[in-house]
């Protein structure tokens, strides 16, 4: 792949580059008009979202036959991916791993910094640079918010450039979760996501999934958002300002029961207490933000119930059997849309669509 554009306008120094607005940083992570590193949800427009959903649909159908699966696995057997997941992960890790395998990519993984040379004092920057010697794609989850982007920045400037995909960066962003969320919403809601009311429920302050998903909403017409959270865990001001700038109507409330009848989709989240530095949620009664069996009667018959998972108590397990519960399908959708994204990054999306 060709190298990043020569950096006349792009500062040479990360400390100078990083504080710039996302809109100014995005071009550095784009090549030949295509997304190259997947770092922020703001990188996606409607055209690309619809395209990726189509590629994912096609791949899902192709994988039902041996011939289709072999054709998919023949697309990228000459590429290798590194999964660097140094924060707990089950489905993001497994869905990326299987997405790579669907396309024939071979994979290696680091899931714990204590097993890498970081314990010998190597800087995290040097550690990730080492990956680029062996692989063609880096997929990473890291607890520090800017670290995935910094990795992409370093890799883009290296002689052997390697694309980077963000599998969760601190409490800041989780763009591929947002992709699978819109893919699920578009597949589950009659007529798609345009014109729908979506309720986000729970810890909106520290949940990276709801942050990234809010950014993607600018791509859909006449969407209304309702943010339902305890007062201490309200959606952050930067996201609210983004929604205002893009004329996306939203309202905030702390009573889930009043929102149930109007929601076309409900996106439940767990309390993110791993980020609880200030004891903001210690001892909090979160049960008012849980979806219970008794709530089902109040929901629209077509309401889609989503959750990025893992769940603690946010959705009663008896609800799993209700037709409106789509969160198990949602987690599987992650594999298809992530495979579509990887195919796209390597310029193999048209080839996927050509599989019979
Ligand atoms: C989410 C995450 O890691 O941010 N999980 C996921 O990727 N499916 C949500 C969460 O952990 O609550």
CSV table of C-alpha atoms and ligand atoms in Angstrom, one decimal:
chain,number,residue,atom,x,y,z
A,1,UNK,CA,0.0,0.0,0.0
A,2,UNK,CA,1.3,3.5,-0.7
A,3,UNK,CA,2.6,5.6,2.2
A,4,UNK,CA,0.8,8.3,4.0
A,5,UNK,CA,0.7,11.6,2.3
A,6,UNK,CA,3.9,13.7,2.7
A,7,UNK,CA,3.4,15.6,5.8
A,8,UNK,CA,3.6,19.2,4.8
A,9,UNK,CA,0.5,20.2,6.6
A,10,UNK,CA,0.7,17.4,9.1
A,11,UNK,CA,2.9,18.1,12.2
A,12,UNK,CA,5.8,15.8,12.6
A,13,UNK,CA,5.3,15.6,16.3
A,14,UNK,CA,2.5,13.5,18.0
A,15,UNK,CA,2.1,16.1,20.8
A,16,UNK,CA,1.3,18.7,18.2
A,17,UNK,CA,-0.9,16.4,16.0
A,18,UNK,CA,-3.0,14.8,18.7
A,19,UNK,CA,-4.8,18.0,20.1
A,20,UNK,CA,-6.0,18.9,16.6
A,21,UNK,CA,-9.8,18.4,16.0
A,22,UNK,CA,-10.7,14.9,14.7
A,23,UNK,CA,-11.7,16.3,11.3
A,24,UNK,CA,-8.1,17.5,10.8
A,25,UNK,CA,-6.7,14.2,12.0
A,26,UNK,CA,-8.9,11.9,9.9
A,27,UNK,CA,-7.1,12.6,6.5
A,28,UNK,CA,-3.9,11.2,7.9
A,29,UNK,CA,-5.6,7.9,8.5
A,30,UNK,CA,-7.1,7.8,5.0
A,31,UNK,CA,-5.4,6.5,1.8
A,32,UNK,CA,-6.6,6.9,-1.8
A,33,UNK,CA,-9.9,8.3,-0.5
A,34,UNK,CA,-10.4,5.1,1.6
A,35,UNK,CA,-10.4,4.6,5.3
A,36,UNK,CA,-7.0,3.0,6.1
A,37,UNK,CA,-6.8,3.0,9.9
A,38,UNK,CA,-10.1,2.5,11.8
A,39,UNK,CA,-9.9,4.7,14.9
A,40,UNK,CA,-13.0,6.9,15.4
A,41,UNK,CA,-16.6,6.5,14.6
A,42,UNK,CA,-16.5,9.9,12.9
A,43,UNK,CA,-14.6,8.3,10.0
A,44,UNK,CA,-17.7,6.7,8.7
A,45,UNK,CA,-20.3,8.3,6.3
A,46,UNK,CA,-23.6,6.8,5.2
A,47,UNK,CA,-22.2,5.5,2.0
A,48,UNK,CA,-19.5,3.5,3.7
A,49,UNK,CA,-21.8,2.2,6.4
A,50,UNK,CA,-24.4,1.0,3.8
A,51,UNK,CA,-21.6,-0.5,1.8
A,52,UNK,CA,-20.1,-2.4,4.8
A,53,UNK,CA,-23.5,-3.7,5.8
A,54,UNK,CA,-23.9,-5.0,2.2
A,55,UNK,CA,-20.5,-6.7,2.2
A,56,UNK,CA,-21.3,-8.2,5.7
A,57,UNK,CA,-24.7,-9.5,4.4
A,58,UNK,CA,-23.0,-11.0,1.4
A,59,UNK,CA,-20.3,-12.7,3.4
A,60,UNK,CA,-22.8,-14.1,5.8
A,61,UNK,CA,-24.7,-15.7,2.9
A,62,UNK,CA,-21.5,-16.9,1.2
A,63,UNK,CA,-20.3,-18.6,4.3
A,64,UNK,CA,-23.2,-21.0,4.3
A,65,UNK,CA,-21.6,-23.1,1.6
A,66,UNK,CA,-18.2,-24.8,1.4
A,67,UNK,CA,-17.5,-23.2,-1.9
A,68,UNK,CA,-18.4,-19.7,-0.5
A,69,UNK,CA,-16.2,-20.2,2.6
A,70,UNK,CA,-13.3,-21.4,0.5
A,71,UNK,CA,-13.7,-18.4,-1.8
A,72,UNK,CA,-13.7,-16.0,1.2
A,73,UNK,CA,-10.7,-17.7,2.8
A,74,UNK,CA,-8.9,-17.3,-0.6
A,75,UNK,CA,-9.1,-13.5,-0.4
A,76,UNK,CA,-6.3,-12.7,2.1
A,77,UNK,CA,-4.2,-15.8,2.8
A,78,UNK,CA,-1.1,-13.8,2.1
A,79,UNK,CA,-1.8,-11.4,5.0
A,80,UNK,CA,-1.2,-11.7,8.7
A,81,UNK,CA,-2.9,-9.9,11.6
A,82,UNK,CA,-1.8,-9.2,15.1
A,83,UNK,CA,-4.4,-8.9,17.8
A,84,UNK,CA,-3.0,-6.9,20.7
A,85,UNK,CA,-5.7,-6.9,23.3
A,86,UNK,CA,-4.2,-5.8,26.7
A,87,UNK,CA,-7.6,-5.2,28.3
A,88,UNK,CA,-10.2,-7.8,29.0
A,89,UNK,CA,-12.2,-8.9,26.0
A,90,UNK,CA,-14.3,-11.9,24.9
A,91,UNK,CA,-16.5,-11.1,21.9
A,92,UNK,CA,-14.5,-8.2,20.3
A,93,UNK,CA,-11.4,-10.5,20.4
A,94,UNK,CA,-13.1,-13.6,19.2
A,95,UNK,CA,-15.2,-11.9,16.5
A,96,UNK,CA,-12.0,-10.2,15.1
A,97,UNK,CA,-10.1,-13.5,15.3
A,98,UNK,CA,-12.8,-15.3,13.4
A,99,UNK,CA,-13.3,-12.4,11.0
A,100,UNK,CA,-9.6,-12.7,10.1
A,101,UNK,CA,-9.9,-16.5,9.7
A,102,UNK,CA,-13.0,-16.1,7.4
A,103,UNK,CA,-10.9,-14.0,5.0
A,104,UNK,CA,-7.9,-16.4,5.3
A,105,UNK,CA,-5.7,-14.1,7.3
A,106,UNK,CA,-3.4,-15.8,9.7
A,107,UNK,CA,-3.3,-14.3,13.2
A,108,UNK,CA,-1.1,-13.9,16.2
A,109,UNK,CA,-2.0,-12.4,19.6
A,110,UNK,CA,-0.8,-10.7,22.7
A,111,UNK,CA,-3.3,-10.4,25.5
A,112,UNK,CA,-1.2,-9.5,28.4
A,113,UNK,CA,1.8,-7.1,28.5
A,114,UNK,CA,3.5,-9.3,31.1
A,115,UNK,CA,4.2,-11.8,28.3
A,116,UNK,CA,5.8,-9.3,26.0
A,117,UNK,CA,9.1,-7.4,26.2
A,118,UNK,CA,7.3,-4.5,27.9
A,119,UNK,CA,8.3,-6.2,31.2
A,120,UNK,CA,12.0,-5.8,30.1
A,121,UNK,CA,11.4,-2.1,29.9
A,122,UNK,CA,10.6,-1.8,26.2
A,123,UNK,CA,8.2,1.1,25.6
A,124,UNK,CA,4.7,0.3,24.4
A,125,UNK,CA,5.5,2.3,21.2
A,126,UNK,CA,8.5,0.1,20.4
A,127,UNK,CA,6.5,-3.0,21.2
A,128,UNK,CA,3.8,-2.2,18.7
A,129,UNK,CA,6.4,-1.1,16.1
A,130,UNK,CA,7.9,-4.5,16.4
A,131,UNK,CA,4.5,-6.0,15.3
A,132,UNK,CA,4.8,-4.2,12.0
A,133,UNK,CA,7.9,-6.3,11.2
A,134,UNK,CA,5.8,-9.5,11.2
A,135,UNK,CA,2.2,-8.6,10.3
A,136,UNK,CA,0.1,-6.6,7.8
A,137,UNK,CA,-2.7,-5.5,10.2
A,138,UNK,CA,-2.8,-4.6,13.9
A,139,UNK,CA,-6.1,-4.8,15.8
A,140,UNK,CA,-5.8,-3.5,19.3
A,141,UNK,CA,-7.6,-2.8,22.5
A,142,UNK,CA,-5.9,-0.6,25.1
A,143,UNK,CA,-6.9,1.0,28.3
A,144,UNK,CA,-5.3,4.4,27.5
A,145,UNK,CA,-7.7,6.5,25.3
A,146,UNK,CA,-5.2,7.9,22.8
A,147,UNK,CA,-2.9,4.9,22.5
A,148,UNK,CA,-4.5,3.1,19.5
A,149,UNK,CA,-4.4,6.3,17.5
A,150,UNK,CA,-0.8,6.9,18.5
A,151,UNK,CA,0.0,3.4,17.3
A,152,UNK,CA,-1.6,4.2,13.9
A,153,UNK,CA,0.3,7.5,13.8
A,154,UNK,CA,3.6,5.7,14.4
A,155,UNK,CA,2.8,2.9,11.9
A,156,UNK,CA,1.8,5.4,9.2
A,157,UNK,CA,5.2,7.0,9.5
A,158,UNK,CA,7.1,3.8,9.5
A,159,UNK,CA,8.8,2.5,6.3
A,160,UNK,CA,6.5,-0.5,6.4
A,161,UNK,CA,3.1,1.0,7.0
A,162,UNK,CA,0.5,-1.2,8.6
A,163,UNK,CA,-3.2,-0.4,9.1
A,164,UNK,CA,-4.5,-0.3,12.7
A,165,UNK,CA,-8.1,-1.0,13.9
A,166,UNK,CA,-9.4,0.2,17.2
A,167,UNK,CA,-11.0,-2.6,19.2
A,168,UNK,CA,-11.7,-0.3,22.2
A,169,UNK,CA,-9.6,2.7,23.4
A,170,UNK,CA,-10.0,3.5,27.1
A,171,UNK,CA,-13.5,4.8,27.9
A,172,UNK,CA,-13.3,7.0,24.7
A,173,UNK,CA,-14.2,5.0,21.6
A,174,UNK,CA,-15.1,1.6,20.3
A,175,UNK,CA,-15.9,2.3,16.6
A,176,UNK,CA,-16.3,-1.3,15.4
A,177,UNK,CA,-18.8,-2.0,18.2
A,178,UNK,CA,-20.7,1.0,16.8
A,179,UNK,CA,-20.5,-0.6,13.3
A,180,UNK,CA,-22.0,-3.8,14.5
A,181,UNK,CA,-24.7,-1.9,16.5
A,182,UNK,CA,-25.9,0.0,13.4
A,183,UNK,CA,-25.7,-3.2,11.4
A,184,UNK,CA,-27.9,-4.9,13.9
A,185,UNK,CA,-30.3,-1.9,14.2
A,186,UNK,CA,-30.6,-1.6,10.4
A,187,UNK,CA,-31.3,-5.4,10.1
A,188,UNK,CA,-33.7,-5.5,13.0
A,189,UNK,CA,-35.9,-2.4,12.7
A,190,UNK,CA,-38.6,-2.4,10.1
A,191,UNK,CA,-37.5,0.0,7.4
A,192,UNK,CA,-34.1,0.5,8.9
A,193,UNK,CA,-32.8,3.2,11.3
A,194,UNK,CA,-33.9,6.4,9.6
A,195,UNK,CA,-36.7,8.1,11.5
A,196,UNK,CA,-36.4,5.9,14.6
A,197,UNK,CA,-36.1,6.8,18.3
A,198,UNK,CA,-33.3,5.0,20.1
A,199,UNK,CA,-33.0,5.0,23.9
A,200,UNK,CA,-29.5,4.6,25.4
A,201,UNK,CA,-29.7,3.3,28.9
A,202,UNK,CA,-27.2,3.0,31.8
A,203,UNK,CA,-23.7,4.3,32.3
A,204,UNK,CA,-23.5,6.8,29.5
A,205,UNK,CA,-20.7,8.8,31.0
A,206,UNK,CA,-18.0,6.1,30.8
A,207,UNK,CA,-19.4,3.7,28.2
A,208,UNK,CA,-17.3,3.9,25.0
A,209,UNK,CA,-19.9,2.0,23.0
A,210,UNK,CA,-22.6,4.6,23.5
A,211,UNK,CA,-20.1,7.3,22.7
A,212,UNK,CA,-19.1,5.8,19.3
A,213,UNK,CA,-22.7,4.9,18.5
A,214,UNK,CA,-23.8,8.5,19.1
A,215,UNK,CA,-21.3,9.7,16.6
A,216,UNK,CA,-22.6,7.3,13.9
A,217,UNK,CA,-26.2,8.6,14.4
A,218,UNK,CA,-25.4,11.7,12.3
A,219,UNK,CA,-25.5,9.3,9.2
A,220,UNK,CA,-29.2,8.5,9.7
A,221,UNK,CA,-32.1,10.7,8.9
A,222,UNK,CA,-34.5,12.0,11.6
A,223,UNK,CA,-33.2,9.8,14.4
A,224,UNK,CA,-34.1,10.9,17.9
A,225,UNK,CA,-32.1,9.9,20.9
A,226,UNK,CA,-33.2,9.5,24.6
A,227,UNK,CA,-30.4,9.2,27.1
A,228,UNK,CA,-31.6,7.4,30.2
A,229,UNK,CA,-29.0,7.3,33.1
A,230,UNK,CA,-28.5,8.1,36.8
A,231,UNK,CA,-27.7,11.8,37.2
A,232,UNK,CA,-24.1,10.9,38.1
A,233,UNK,CA,-23.6,9.0,34.9
A,234,UNK,CA,-25.0,11.3,32.2
A,235,UNK,CA,-23.7,11.4,28.6
A,236,UNK,CA,-20.6,13.7,28.4
A,237,UNK,CA,-20.8,17.2,27.1
A,238,UNK,CA,-18.6,16.6,24.1
A,239,UNK,CA,-21.1,14.1,22.7
A,240,UNK,CA,-24.1,16.4,23.4
A,241,UNK,CA,-22.3,19.2,21.7
A,242,UNK,CA,-21.6,17.0,18.7
A,243,UNK,CA,-25.4,16.0,18.5
A,244,UNK,CA,-26.3,19.7,18.7
A,245,UNK,CA,-23.9,20.6,15.9
A,246,UNK,CA,-25.5,17.9,13.7
A,247,UNK,CA,-29.1,18.8,14.6
A,248,UNK,CA,-29.8,15.4,16.2
A,249,UNK,CA,-32.6,15.8,18.7
A,250,UNK,CA,-31.9,14.2,22.1
A,251,UNK,CA,-33.4,14.4,25.6
A,252,UNK,CA,-32.0,13.2,28.9
A,253,UNK,CA,-34.0,11.5,31.7
A,254,UNK,CA,-33.5,9.2,34.6
A,255,UNK,CA,-36.8,7.2,34.4
A,256,UNK,CA,-36.6,4.2,32.1
A,257,UNK,CA,-40.3,3.4,32.4
A,258,UNK,CA,-41.4,6.6,30.8
A,259,UNK,CA,-39.3,5.9,27.7
A,260,UNK,CA,-40.4,2.3,27.0
A,261,UNK,CA,-43.5,3.1,24.9
A,262,UNK,CA,-41.8,5.5,22.5
A,263,UNK,CA,-38.5,3.6,21.8
A,264,UNK,CA,-38.0,1.8,18.5
A,265,UNK,CA,-34.8,0.4,20.0
A,266,UNK,CA,-33.3,0.2,23.5
A,267,UNK,CA,-29.6,0.0,23.9
A,268,UNK,CA,-28.8,-1.3,27.4
A,269,UNK,CA,-25.3,-0.9,29.0
A,270,UNK,CA,-23.7,-2.1,32.2
A,271,UNK,CA,-22.1,0.0,34.8
A,272,UNK,CA,-18.5,0.7,33.8
A,273,UNK,CA,-17.0,0.5,37.3
A,274,UNK,CA,-13.5,-0.4,36.0
A,275,UNK,CA,-13.2,3.4,35.3
A,276,UNK,CA,-14.4,4.3,38.7
A,277,UNK,CA,-11.6,6.5,39.9
A,278,UNK,CA,-13.8,8.9,41.9
A,279,UNK,CA,-16.1,6.2,43.3
A,280,UNK,CA,-18.9,7.8,41.2
A,281,UNK,CA,-20.9,4.7,41.1
A,282,UNK,CA,-19.9,2.9,44.3
A,283,UNK,CA,-23.0,1.5,46.1
A,284,UNK,CA,-25.3,3.0,43.5
A,285,UNK,CA,-28.7,1.4,43.0
A,286,UNK,CA,-28.6,0.6,39.3
A,287,UNK,CA,-31.7,-1.6,39.3
A,288,UNK,CA,-33.9,1.3,38.0
A,289,UNK,CA,-31.8,1.1,34.8
A,290,UNK,CA,-32.4,-2.6,34.3
A,291,UNK,CA,-34.9,-4.0,31.8
A,292,UNK,CA,-37.3,-6.4,33.5
A,293,UNK,CA,-39.8,-8.9,32.2
A,294,UNK,CA,-42.7,-6.6,33.4
A,295,UNK,CA,-41.4,-3.9,31.1
A,296,UNK,CA,-42.0,-5.9,27.9
A,297,UNK,CA,-45.7,-5.2,27.7
A,298,UNK,CA,-44.9,-1.5,27.5
A,299,UNK,CA,-42.5,-1.9,24.6
A,300,UNK,CA,-43.5,-1.5,20.9
A,301,UNK,CA,-44.0,-4.9,19.3
A,302,UNK,CA,-41.1,-4.2,16.9
A,303,UNK,CA,-38.8,-2.6,19.5
A,304,UNK,CA,-35.2,-4.0,19.2
A,305,UNK,CA,-33.4,-4.7,22.5
A,306,UNK,CA,-29.7,-4.4,22.2
A,307,UNK,CA,-26.7,-4.7,24.6
A,308,UNK,CA,-23.0,-4.6,23.7
A,309,UNK,CA,-22.5,-7.3,26.4
A,310,UNK,CA,-21.2,-8.5,28.8
A,311,UNK,CA,-24.3,-8.2,30.8
A,312,UNK,CA,-24.6,-8.2,34.6
A,313,UNK,CA,-28.2,-7.6,35.5
A,314,UNK,CA,-29.2,-5.0,32.9
A,315,UNK,CA,-31.5,-7.4,31.1
A,316,UNK,CA,-33.4,-10.1,32.9
A,317,UNK,CA,-32.4,-13.4,31.4
A,318,UNK,CA,-36.0,-14.4,30.8
A,319,UNK,CA,-36.1,-11.6,28.2
A,320,UNK,CA,-33.6,-13.5,26.0
A,321,UNK,CA,-36.5,-15.6,24.7
A,322,UNK,CA,-38.5,-12.5,23.6
A,323,UNK,CA,-38.5,-11.9,19.8
A,324,UNK,CA,-37.4,-8.3,20.4
A,325,UNK,CA,-34.2,-9.4,22.1
A,326,UNK,CA,-31.5,-9.1,19.5
A,327,UNK,CA,-28.3,-8.9,21.6
A,328,UNK,CA,-27.1,-12.5,20.8
A,329,UNK,CA,-27.5,-11.9,17.1
A,330,UNK,CA,-25.8,-8.5,17.7
A,331,UNK,CA,-22.7,-10.2,19.0
A,332,UNK,CA,-22.6,-12.6,16.1
A,333,UNK,CA,-23.1,-9.6,13.7
A,334,UNK,CA,-19.8,-8.3,15.0
A,335,UNK,CA,-17.9,-11.1,13.2
A,336,UNK,CA,-19.6,-10.3,9.9
A,337,UNK,CA,-19.2,-6.6,9.9
A,338,UNK,CA,-15.6,-6.8,11.2
A,339,UNK,CA,-14.8,-9.2,8.4
A,340,UNK,CA,-16.4,-6.7,6.0
A,341,UNK,CA,-14.3,-3.9,7.4
A,342,UNK,CA,-11.0,-5.9,7.1
A,343,UNK,CA,-11.9,-6.9,3.5
A,344,UNK,CA,-12.6,-3.2,2.8
A,345,UNK,CA,-9.3,-2.0,4.3
A,346,UNK,CA,-7.4,-4.5,2.1
A,347,UNK,CA,-9.4,-3.5,-1.0
A,348,UNK,CA,-11.2,-6.9,-1.1
A,349,UNK,CA,-14.8,-5.7,-0.6
A,350,UNK,CA,-15.7,-5.9,-4.3
A,351,UNK,CA,-14.2,-9.4,-4.3
A,352,UNK,CA,-16.5,-10.4,-1.4
A,353,UNK,CA,-19.5,-9.1,-3.3
A,354,UNK,CA,-18.4,-11.2,-6.4
A,355,UNK,CA,-18.5,-14.5,-4.4
A,356,UNK,CA,-21.3,-16.6,-5.8
B,1,LIG,C1,-18.0,-3.3,25.6
B,1,LIG,C2,-16.6,-2.7,25.8
B,1,LIG,O1,-15.7,-3.4,26.0
B,1,LIG,O2,-16.6,-1.5,25.8
B,1,LIG,N1,-18.0,-4.7,25.3
B,1,LIG,C3,-17.8,-5.2,24.1
B,1,LIG,O3,-16.8,-4.8,23.4
B,1,LIG,N2,-18.7,-5.9,23.6
B,1,LIG,C4,-19.0,-3.0,26.6
B,1,LIG,C5,-18.7,-3.3,28.0
B,1,LIG,O4,-17.7,-3.9,28.4
B,1,LIG,O5,-19.6,-3.0,28.8
